[in-house]
GROMACS .gro file of C-alpha atoms in nm:
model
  332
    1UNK     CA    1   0.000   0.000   0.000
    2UNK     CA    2   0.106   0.335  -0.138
    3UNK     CA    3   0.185   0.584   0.176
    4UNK     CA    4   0.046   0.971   0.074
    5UNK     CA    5  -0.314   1.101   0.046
    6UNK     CA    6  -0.522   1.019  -0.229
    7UNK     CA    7  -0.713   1.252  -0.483
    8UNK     CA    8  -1.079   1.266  -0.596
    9UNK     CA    9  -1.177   1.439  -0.880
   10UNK     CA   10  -1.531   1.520  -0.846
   11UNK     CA   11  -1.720   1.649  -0.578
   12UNK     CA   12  -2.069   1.546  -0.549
   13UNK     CA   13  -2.228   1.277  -0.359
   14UNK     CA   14  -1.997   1.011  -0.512
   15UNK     CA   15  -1.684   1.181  -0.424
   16UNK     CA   16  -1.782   1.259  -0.063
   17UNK     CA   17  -1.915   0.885   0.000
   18UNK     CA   18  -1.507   0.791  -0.162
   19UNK     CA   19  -1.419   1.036   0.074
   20UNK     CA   20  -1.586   0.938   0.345
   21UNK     CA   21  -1.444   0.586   0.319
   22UNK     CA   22  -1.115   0.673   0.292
   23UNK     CA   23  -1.138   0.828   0.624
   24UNK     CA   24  -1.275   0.573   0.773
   25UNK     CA   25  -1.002   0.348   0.641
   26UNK     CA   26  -0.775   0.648   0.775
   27UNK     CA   27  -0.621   0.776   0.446
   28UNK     CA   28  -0.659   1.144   0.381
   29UNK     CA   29  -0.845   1.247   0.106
   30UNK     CA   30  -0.815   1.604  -0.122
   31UNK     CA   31  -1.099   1.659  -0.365
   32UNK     CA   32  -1.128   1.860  -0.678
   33UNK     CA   33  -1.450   1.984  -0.840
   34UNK     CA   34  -1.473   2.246  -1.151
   35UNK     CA   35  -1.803   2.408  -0.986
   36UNK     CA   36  -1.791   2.707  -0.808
   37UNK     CA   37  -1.946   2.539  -0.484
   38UNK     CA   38  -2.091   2.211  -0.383
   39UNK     CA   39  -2.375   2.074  -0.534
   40UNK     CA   40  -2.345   1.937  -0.858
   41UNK     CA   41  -2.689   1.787  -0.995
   42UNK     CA   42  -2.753   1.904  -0.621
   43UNK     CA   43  -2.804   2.240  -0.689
   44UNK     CA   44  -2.955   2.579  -0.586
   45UNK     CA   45  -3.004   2.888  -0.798
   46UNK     CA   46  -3.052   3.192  -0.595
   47UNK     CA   47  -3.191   3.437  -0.833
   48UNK     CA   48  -3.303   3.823  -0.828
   49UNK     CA   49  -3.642   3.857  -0.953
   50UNK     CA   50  -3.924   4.160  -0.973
   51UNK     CA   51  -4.055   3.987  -0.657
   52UNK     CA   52  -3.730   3.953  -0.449
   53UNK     CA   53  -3.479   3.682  -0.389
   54UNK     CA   54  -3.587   3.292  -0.490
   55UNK     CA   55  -3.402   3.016  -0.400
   56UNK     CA   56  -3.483   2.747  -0.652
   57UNK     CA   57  -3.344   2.394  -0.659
   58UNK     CA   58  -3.309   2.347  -1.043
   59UNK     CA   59  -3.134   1.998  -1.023
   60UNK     CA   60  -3.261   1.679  -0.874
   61UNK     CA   61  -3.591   1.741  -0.649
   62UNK     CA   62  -3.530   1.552  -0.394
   63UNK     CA   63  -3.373   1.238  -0.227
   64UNK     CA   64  -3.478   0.879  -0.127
   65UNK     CA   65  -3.284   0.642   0.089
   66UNK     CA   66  -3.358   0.305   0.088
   67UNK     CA   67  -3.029   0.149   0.185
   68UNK     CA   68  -2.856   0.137   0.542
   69UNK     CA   69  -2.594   0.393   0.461
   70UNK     CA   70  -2.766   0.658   0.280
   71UNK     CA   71  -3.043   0.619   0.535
   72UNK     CA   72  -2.773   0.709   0.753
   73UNK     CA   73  -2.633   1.024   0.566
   74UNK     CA   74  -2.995   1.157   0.536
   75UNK     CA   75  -3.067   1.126   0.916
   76UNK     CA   76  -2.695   1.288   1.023
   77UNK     CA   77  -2.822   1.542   0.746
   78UNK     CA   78  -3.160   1.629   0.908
   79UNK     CA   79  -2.944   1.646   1.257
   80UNK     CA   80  -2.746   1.918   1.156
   81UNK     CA   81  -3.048   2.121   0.994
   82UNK     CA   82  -2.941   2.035   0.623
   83UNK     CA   83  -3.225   1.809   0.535
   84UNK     CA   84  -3.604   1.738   0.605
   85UNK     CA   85  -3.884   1.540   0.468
   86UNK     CA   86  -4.092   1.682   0.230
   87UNK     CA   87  -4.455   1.680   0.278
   88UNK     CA   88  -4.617   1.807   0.037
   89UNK     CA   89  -4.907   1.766  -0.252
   90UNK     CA   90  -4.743   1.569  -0.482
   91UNK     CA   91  -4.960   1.416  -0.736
   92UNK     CA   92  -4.851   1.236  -1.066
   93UNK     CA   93  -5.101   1.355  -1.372
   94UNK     CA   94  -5.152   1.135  -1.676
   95UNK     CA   95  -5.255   1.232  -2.046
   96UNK     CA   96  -5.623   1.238  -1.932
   97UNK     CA   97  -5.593   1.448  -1.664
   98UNK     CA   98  -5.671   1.188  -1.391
   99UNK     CA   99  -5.461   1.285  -1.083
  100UNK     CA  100  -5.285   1.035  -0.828
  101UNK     CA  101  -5.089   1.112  -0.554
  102UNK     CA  102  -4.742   1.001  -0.563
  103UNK     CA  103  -4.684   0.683  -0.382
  104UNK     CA  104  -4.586   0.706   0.010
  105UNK     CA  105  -4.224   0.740   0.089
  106UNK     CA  106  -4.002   0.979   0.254
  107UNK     CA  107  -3.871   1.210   0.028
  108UNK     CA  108  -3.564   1.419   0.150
  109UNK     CA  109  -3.521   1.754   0.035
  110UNK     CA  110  -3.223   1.953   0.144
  111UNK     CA  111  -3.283   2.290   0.367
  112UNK     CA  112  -3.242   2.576   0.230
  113UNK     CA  113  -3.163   2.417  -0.068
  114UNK     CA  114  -3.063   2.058  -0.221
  115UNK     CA  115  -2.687   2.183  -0.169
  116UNK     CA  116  -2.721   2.200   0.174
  117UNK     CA  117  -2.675   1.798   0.189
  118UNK     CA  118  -2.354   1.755  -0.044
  119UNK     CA  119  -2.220   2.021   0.231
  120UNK     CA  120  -2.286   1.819   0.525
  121UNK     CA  121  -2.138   1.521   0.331
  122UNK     CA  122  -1.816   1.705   0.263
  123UNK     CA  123  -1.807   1.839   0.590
  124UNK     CA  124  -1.433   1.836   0.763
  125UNK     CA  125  -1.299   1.729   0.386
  126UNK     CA  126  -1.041   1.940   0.211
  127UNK     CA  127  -1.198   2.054  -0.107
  128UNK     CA  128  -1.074   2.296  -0.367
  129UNK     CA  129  -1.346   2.435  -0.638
  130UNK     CA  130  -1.318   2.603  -0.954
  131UNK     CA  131  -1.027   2.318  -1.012
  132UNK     CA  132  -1.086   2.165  -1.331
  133UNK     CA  133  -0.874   1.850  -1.373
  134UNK     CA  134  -0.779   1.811  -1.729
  135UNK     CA  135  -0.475   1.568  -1.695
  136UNK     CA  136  -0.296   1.250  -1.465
  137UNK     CA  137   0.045   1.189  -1.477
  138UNK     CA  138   0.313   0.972  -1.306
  139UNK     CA  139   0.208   0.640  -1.165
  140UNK     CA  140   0.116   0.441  -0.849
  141UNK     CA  141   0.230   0.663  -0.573
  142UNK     CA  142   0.319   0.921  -0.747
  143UNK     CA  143  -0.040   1.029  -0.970
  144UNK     CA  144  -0.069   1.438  -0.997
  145UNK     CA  145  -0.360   1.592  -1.101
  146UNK     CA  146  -0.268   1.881  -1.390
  147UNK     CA  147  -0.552   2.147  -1.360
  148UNK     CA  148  -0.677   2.377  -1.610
  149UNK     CA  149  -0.557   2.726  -1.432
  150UNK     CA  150  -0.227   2.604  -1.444
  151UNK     CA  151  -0.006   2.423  -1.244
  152UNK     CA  152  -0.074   2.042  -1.076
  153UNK     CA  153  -0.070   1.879  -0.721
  154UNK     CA  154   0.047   1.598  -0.585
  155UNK     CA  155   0.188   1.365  -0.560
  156UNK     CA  156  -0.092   1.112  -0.497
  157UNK     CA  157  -0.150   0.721  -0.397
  158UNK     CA  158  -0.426   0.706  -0.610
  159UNK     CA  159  -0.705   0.872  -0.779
  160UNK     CA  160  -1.109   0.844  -0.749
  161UNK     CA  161  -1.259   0.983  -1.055
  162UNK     CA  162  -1.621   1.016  -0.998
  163UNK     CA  163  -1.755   1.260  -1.272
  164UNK     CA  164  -1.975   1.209  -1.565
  165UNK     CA  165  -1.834   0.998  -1.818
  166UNK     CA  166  -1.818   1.255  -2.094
  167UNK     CA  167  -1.554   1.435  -1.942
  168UNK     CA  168  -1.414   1.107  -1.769
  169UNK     CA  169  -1.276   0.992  -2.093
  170UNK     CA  170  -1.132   1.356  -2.200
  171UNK     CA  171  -0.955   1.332  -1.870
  172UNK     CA  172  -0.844   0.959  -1.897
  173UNK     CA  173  -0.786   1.021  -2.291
  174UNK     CA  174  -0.536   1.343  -2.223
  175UNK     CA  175  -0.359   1.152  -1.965
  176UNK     CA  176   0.011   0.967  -2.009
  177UNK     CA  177  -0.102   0.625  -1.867
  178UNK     CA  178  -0.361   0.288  -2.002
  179UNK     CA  179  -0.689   0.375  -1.895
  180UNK     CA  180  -0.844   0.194  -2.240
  181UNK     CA  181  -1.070  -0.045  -2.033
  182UNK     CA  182  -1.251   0.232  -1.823
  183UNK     CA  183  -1.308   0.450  -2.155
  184UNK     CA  184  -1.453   0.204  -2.350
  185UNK     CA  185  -1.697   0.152  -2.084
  186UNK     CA  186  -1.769   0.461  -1.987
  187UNK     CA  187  -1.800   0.514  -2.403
  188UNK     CA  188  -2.091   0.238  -2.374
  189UNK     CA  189  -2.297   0.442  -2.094
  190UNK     CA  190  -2.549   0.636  -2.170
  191UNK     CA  191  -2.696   0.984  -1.954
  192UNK     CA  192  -2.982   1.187  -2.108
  193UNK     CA  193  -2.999   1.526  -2.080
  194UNK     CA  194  -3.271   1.763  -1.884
  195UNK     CA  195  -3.371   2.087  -1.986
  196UNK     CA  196  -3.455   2.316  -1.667
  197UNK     CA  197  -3.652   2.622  -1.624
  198UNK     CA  198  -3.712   2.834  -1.324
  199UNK     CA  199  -4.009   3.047  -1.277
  200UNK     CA  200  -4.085   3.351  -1.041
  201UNK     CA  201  -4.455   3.320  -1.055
  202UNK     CA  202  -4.754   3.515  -0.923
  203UNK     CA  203  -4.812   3.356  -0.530
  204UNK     CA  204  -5.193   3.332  -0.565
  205UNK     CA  205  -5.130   3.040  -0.864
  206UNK     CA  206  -5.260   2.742  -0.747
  207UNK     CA  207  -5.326   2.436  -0.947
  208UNK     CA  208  -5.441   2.214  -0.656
  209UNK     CA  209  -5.073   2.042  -0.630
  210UNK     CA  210  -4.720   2.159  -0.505
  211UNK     CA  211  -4.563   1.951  -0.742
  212UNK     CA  212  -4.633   1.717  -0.991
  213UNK     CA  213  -4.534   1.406  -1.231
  214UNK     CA  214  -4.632   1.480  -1.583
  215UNK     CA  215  -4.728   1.277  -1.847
  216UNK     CA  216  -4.795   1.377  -2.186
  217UNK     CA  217  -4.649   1.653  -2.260
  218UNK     CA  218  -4.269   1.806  -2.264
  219UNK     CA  219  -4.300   1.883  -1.936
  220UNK     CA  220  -4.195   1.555  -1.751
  221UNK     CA  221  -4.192   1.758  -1.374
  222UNK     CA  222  -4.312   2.089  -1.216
  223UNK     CA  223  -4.324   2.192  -0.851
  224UNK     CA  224  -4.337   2.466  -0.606
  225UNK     CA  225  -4.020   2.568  -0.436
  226UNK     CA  226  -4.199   2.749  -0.160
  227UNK     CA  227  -4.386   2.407  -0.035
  228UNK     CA  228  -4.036   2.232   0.043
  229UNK     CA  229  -3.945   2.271   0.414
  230UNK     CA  230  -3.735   2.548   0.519
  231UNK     CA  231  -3.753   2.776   0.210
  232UNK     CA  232  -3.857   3.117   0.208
  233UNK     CA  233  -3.818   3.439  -0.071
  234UNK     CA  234  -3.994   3.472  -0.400
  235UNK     CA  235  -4.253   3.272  -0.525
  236UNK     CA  236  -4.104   2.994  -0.745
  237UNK     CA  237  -4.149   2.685  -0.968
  238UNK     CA  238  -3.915   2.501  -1.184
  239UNK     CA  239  -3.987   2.283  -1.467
  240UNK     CA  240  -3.776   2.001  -1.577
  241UNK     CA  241  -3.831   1.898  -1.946
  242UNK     CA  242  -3.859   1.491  -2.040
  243UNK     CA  243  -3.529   1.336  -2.164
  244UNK     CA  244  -3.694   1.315  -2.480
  245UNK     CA  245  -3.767   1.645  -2.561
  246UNK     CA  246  -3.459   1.737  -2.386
  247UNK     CA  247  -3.262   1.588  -2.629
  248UNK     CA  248  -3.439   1.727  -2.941
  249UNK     CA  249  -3.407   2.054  -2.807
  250UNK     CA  250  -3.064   2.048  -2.678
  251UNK     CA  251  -2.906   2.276  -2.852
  252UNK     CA  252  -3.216   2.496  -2.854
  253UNK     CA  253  -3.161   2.885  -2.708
  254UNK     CA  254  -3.243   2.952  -2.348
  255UNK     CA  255  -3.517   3.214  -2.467
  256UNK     CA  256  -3.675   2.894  -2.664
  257UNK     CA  257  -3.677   2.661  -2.395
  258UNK     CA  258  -3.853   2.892  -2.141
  259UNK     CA  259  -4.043   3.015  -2.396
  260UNK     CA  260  -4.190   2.635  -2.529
  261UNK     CA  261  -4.196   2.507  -2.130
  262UNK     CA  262  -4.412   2.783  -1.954
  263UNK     CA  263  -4.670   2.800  -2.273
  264UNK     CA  264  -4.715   2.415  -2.236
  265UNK     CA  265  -4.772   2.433  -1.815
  266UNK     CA  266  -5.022   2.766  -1.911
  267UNK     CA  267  -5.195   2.567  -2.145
  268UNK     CA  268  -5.225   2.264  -1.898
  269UNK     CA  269  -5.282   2.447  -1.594
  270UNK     CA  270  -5.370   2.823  -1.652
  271UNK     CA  271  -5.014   2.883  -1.500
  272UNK     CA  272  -4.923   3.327  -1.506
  273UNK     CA  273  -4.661   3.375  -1.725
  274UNK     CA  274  -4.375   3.435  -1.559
  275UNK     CA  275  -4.202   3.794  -1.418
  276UNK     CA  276  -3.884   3.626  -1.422
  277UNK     CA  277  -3.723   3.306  -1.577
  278UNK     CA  278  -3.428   3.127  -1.620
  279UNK     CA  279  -3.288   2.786  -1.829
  280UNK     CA  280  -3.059   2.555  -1.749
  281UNK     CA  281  -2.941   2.263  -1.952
  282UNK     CA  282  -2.812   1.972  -1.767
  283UNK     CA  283  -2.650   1.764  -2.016
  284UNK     CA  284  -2.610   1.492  -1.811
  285UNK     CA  285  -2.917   1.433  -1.574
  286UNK     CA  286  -3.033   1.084  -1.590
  287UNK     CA  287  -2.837   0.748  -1.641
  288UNK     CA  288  -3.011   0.547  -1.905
  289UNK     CA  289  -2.791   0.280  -1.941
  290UNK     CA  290  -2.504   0.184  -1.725
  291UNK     CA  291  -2.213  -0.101  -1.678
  292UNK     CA  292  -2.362  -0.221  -1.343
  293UNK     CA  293  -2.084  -0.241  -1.120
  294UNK     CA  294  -1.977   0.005  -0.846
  295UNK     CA  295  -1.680   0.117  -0.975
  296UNK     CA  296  -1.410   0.019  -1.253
  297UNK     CA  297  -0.993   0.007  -1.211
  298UNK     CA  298  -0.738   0.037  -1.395
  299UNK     CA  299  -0.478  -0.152  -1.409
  300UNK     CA  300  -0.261  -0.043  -1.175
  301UNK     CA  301  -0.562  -0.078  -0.897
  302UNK     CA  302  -0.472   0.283  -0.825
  303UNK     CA  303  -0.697   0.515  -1.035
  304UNK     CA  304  -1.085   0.454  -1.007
  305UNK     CA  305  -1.432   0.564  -1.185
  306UNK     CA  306  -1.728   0.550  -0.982
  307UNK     CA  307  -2.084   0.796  -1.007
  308UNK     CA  308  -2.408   0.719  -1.021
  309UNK     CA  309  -2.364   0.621  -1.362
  310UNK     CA  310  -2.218   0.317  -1.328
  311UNK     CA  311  -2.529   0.138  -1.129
  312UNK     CA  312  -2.865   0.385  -1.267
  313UNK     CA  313  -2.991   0.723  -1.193
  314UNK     CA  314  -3.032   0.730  -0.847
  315UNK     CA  315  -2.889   0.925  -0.611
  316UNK     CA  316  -2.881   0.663  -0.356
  317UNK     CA  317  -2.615   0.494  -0.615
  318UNK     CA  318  -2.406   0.780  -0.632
  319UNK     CA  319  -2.390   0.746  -0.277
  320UNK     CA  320  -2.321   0.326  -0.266
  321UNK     CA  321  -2.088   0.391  -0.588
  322UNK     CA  322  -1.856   0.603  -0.401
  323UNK     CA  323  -1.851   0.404  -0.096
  324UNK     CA  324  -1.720   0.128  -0.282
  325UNK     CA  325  -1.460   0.300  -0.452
  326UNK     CA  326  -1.321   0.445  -0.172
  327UNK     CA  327  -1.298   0.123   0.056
  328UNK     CA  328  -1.094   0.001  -0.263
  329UNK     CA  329  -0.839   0.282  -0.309
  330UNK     CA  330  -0.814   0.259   0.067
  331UNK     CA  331  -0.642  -0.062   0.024
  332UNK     CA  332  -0.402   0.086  -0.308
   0.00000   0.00000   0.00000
């Protein structure tokens, strides 16, 4: 076993779980993420509209844990304040109209926003942001990370990768060592993309649900950011587009994708047009086909992929995908 602390590259819920291990294995862990603060698919927009400030979760909508150890993160989440069920109307619709609720199960939301739990899970870890990784170099025991503002650290025992795998194989394929296996792999998964738009909407809109499941339509999702626990500000809703259309429109303009999302949910459901609005593309949103395993290795058994990706679009997998990773670098 290679003495030295070992990197991750990617700091969502993935990387902390890898994280996470390690310390419990006692090897010290550094992380690297290219966003400007945790979150990832995790995320919080906090946006100046004509109303005021709204804090809108424009990523994933919420969290279930059905497995010991994410059980466990969610409960040491709503201990510290960062997390709380989420109680309220949520109804799935179908092309007809007929309205269901949504089955019953805990559904964790993060408080104030979704972010709020990636920060509890990288809480006491060192973690540098706006640090793109574009390159690896050296070898077992001696990996450094290049990053994109110049300059690389290191050296490293080994390296957890645990970002999507588009930009895992431009990392693996700019780097000076064999890492064919783990891109032809991650060459064979497939993540569809999610267009995103966030509303500022008139408060007395009601359409007798605080968020819904859509079918028939673009519009795959809607809900109210103001019915989550522990939010407060503007008057907000974001819509999140099916992978379908997503894909179609992809390369569409922001102005058309807000534009083609709110007329469809004022058609459906007499929604105000908006005072504010915003898009977001995530280009990576749902895992549609994946290898099935935990994590892969090169090999050296020193440089690792892991991410929800690799076992389905679950956060929860992230979460189990990580873990495993990181009690195998532990041992490199």
């Amino acid at each position: 076993m290679a003495e030295g602390p070992i990197a991750i590259i990617g700091a969502g819920l993935a990387g902390a779980a890898c994280a996470r291990a390690l310390r419990e294995a006692g090897r010290d862990a550094v992380l690297f993420d290219k966003g400007r603060g945790a979150g990832g698919r995790l995320s919080t927009r906090q946006a100046e509209t004509p109303s005021g400030t709204a804090c809108i979760d424009h990523g994933a909508q919420f969290l279930t844990a059905r497995g010991e150890a994410f059980t466990a993160l969610m409960e040491e989440a709503r201990a510290a304040g960062s997390a709380a069920p989420w109680e309220g109307r949520l109804v799935s619709i179908d092309r007809a109209g007929n309205v269901e609720p949504l089955r019953e199960e805990t559904r964790w939301t993060g408080t104030p926003g979704m972010n709020a739990i990636v920060k509890t899970a990288l809480s006491g870890f060192e973690v540098r942001f706006g640090a793109r990784a574009t390159k690896l170099k050296g070898g077992p025991g001696r990996w450094r990370v290049v990053l994109e503002e110049g300059g690389e650290e290191g050296p490293f025992a080994a390296i957890a990768v645990t970002i999507p795998p588009e930009q895992m194989i431009d990392l693996f394929a700019r780097s000076n060592a064999d890492f064919a296996e783990q891109i032809a792999e991650a060459k064979e998964a497939v993540l569809g993309p999610c267009q995103a738009v966030m509303l500022q909407c008139d408060p007395g809109f009601d359409p007798g649900f605080d968020a819904a499941k859509l079918y028939g339509g673009g519009v795959t999702w809607m809900a109210r950011t103001l019915s989550k626990p522990g939010r407060n500000g503007a008057e907000s809703w974001v819509l999140h587009a099916s992978t379908n259309w997503s894909r179609v429109h992809l390369e569409d303009s922001p102005e058309a994708v807000i534009r083609a999302l709110t007329e469809e949910v004022h058609v459906r459901f007499g929604m105000p047009l908006p005072g504010w609005a915003a898009a977001h593309r995530w280009r990576y949103a749902l895992s549609e086909k994946s290898p099935g395993t935990p994590f892969a290795l090169d090999e050296t058994g020193t440089v690792g992929c892991g991410g929800d990706w690799r076992l389905g679009g679950r956060a929860e997998l992230a979460w189990d995908s990580g873990l495993a990773l990181g009690e195998v670098l532990a041992r490199a």
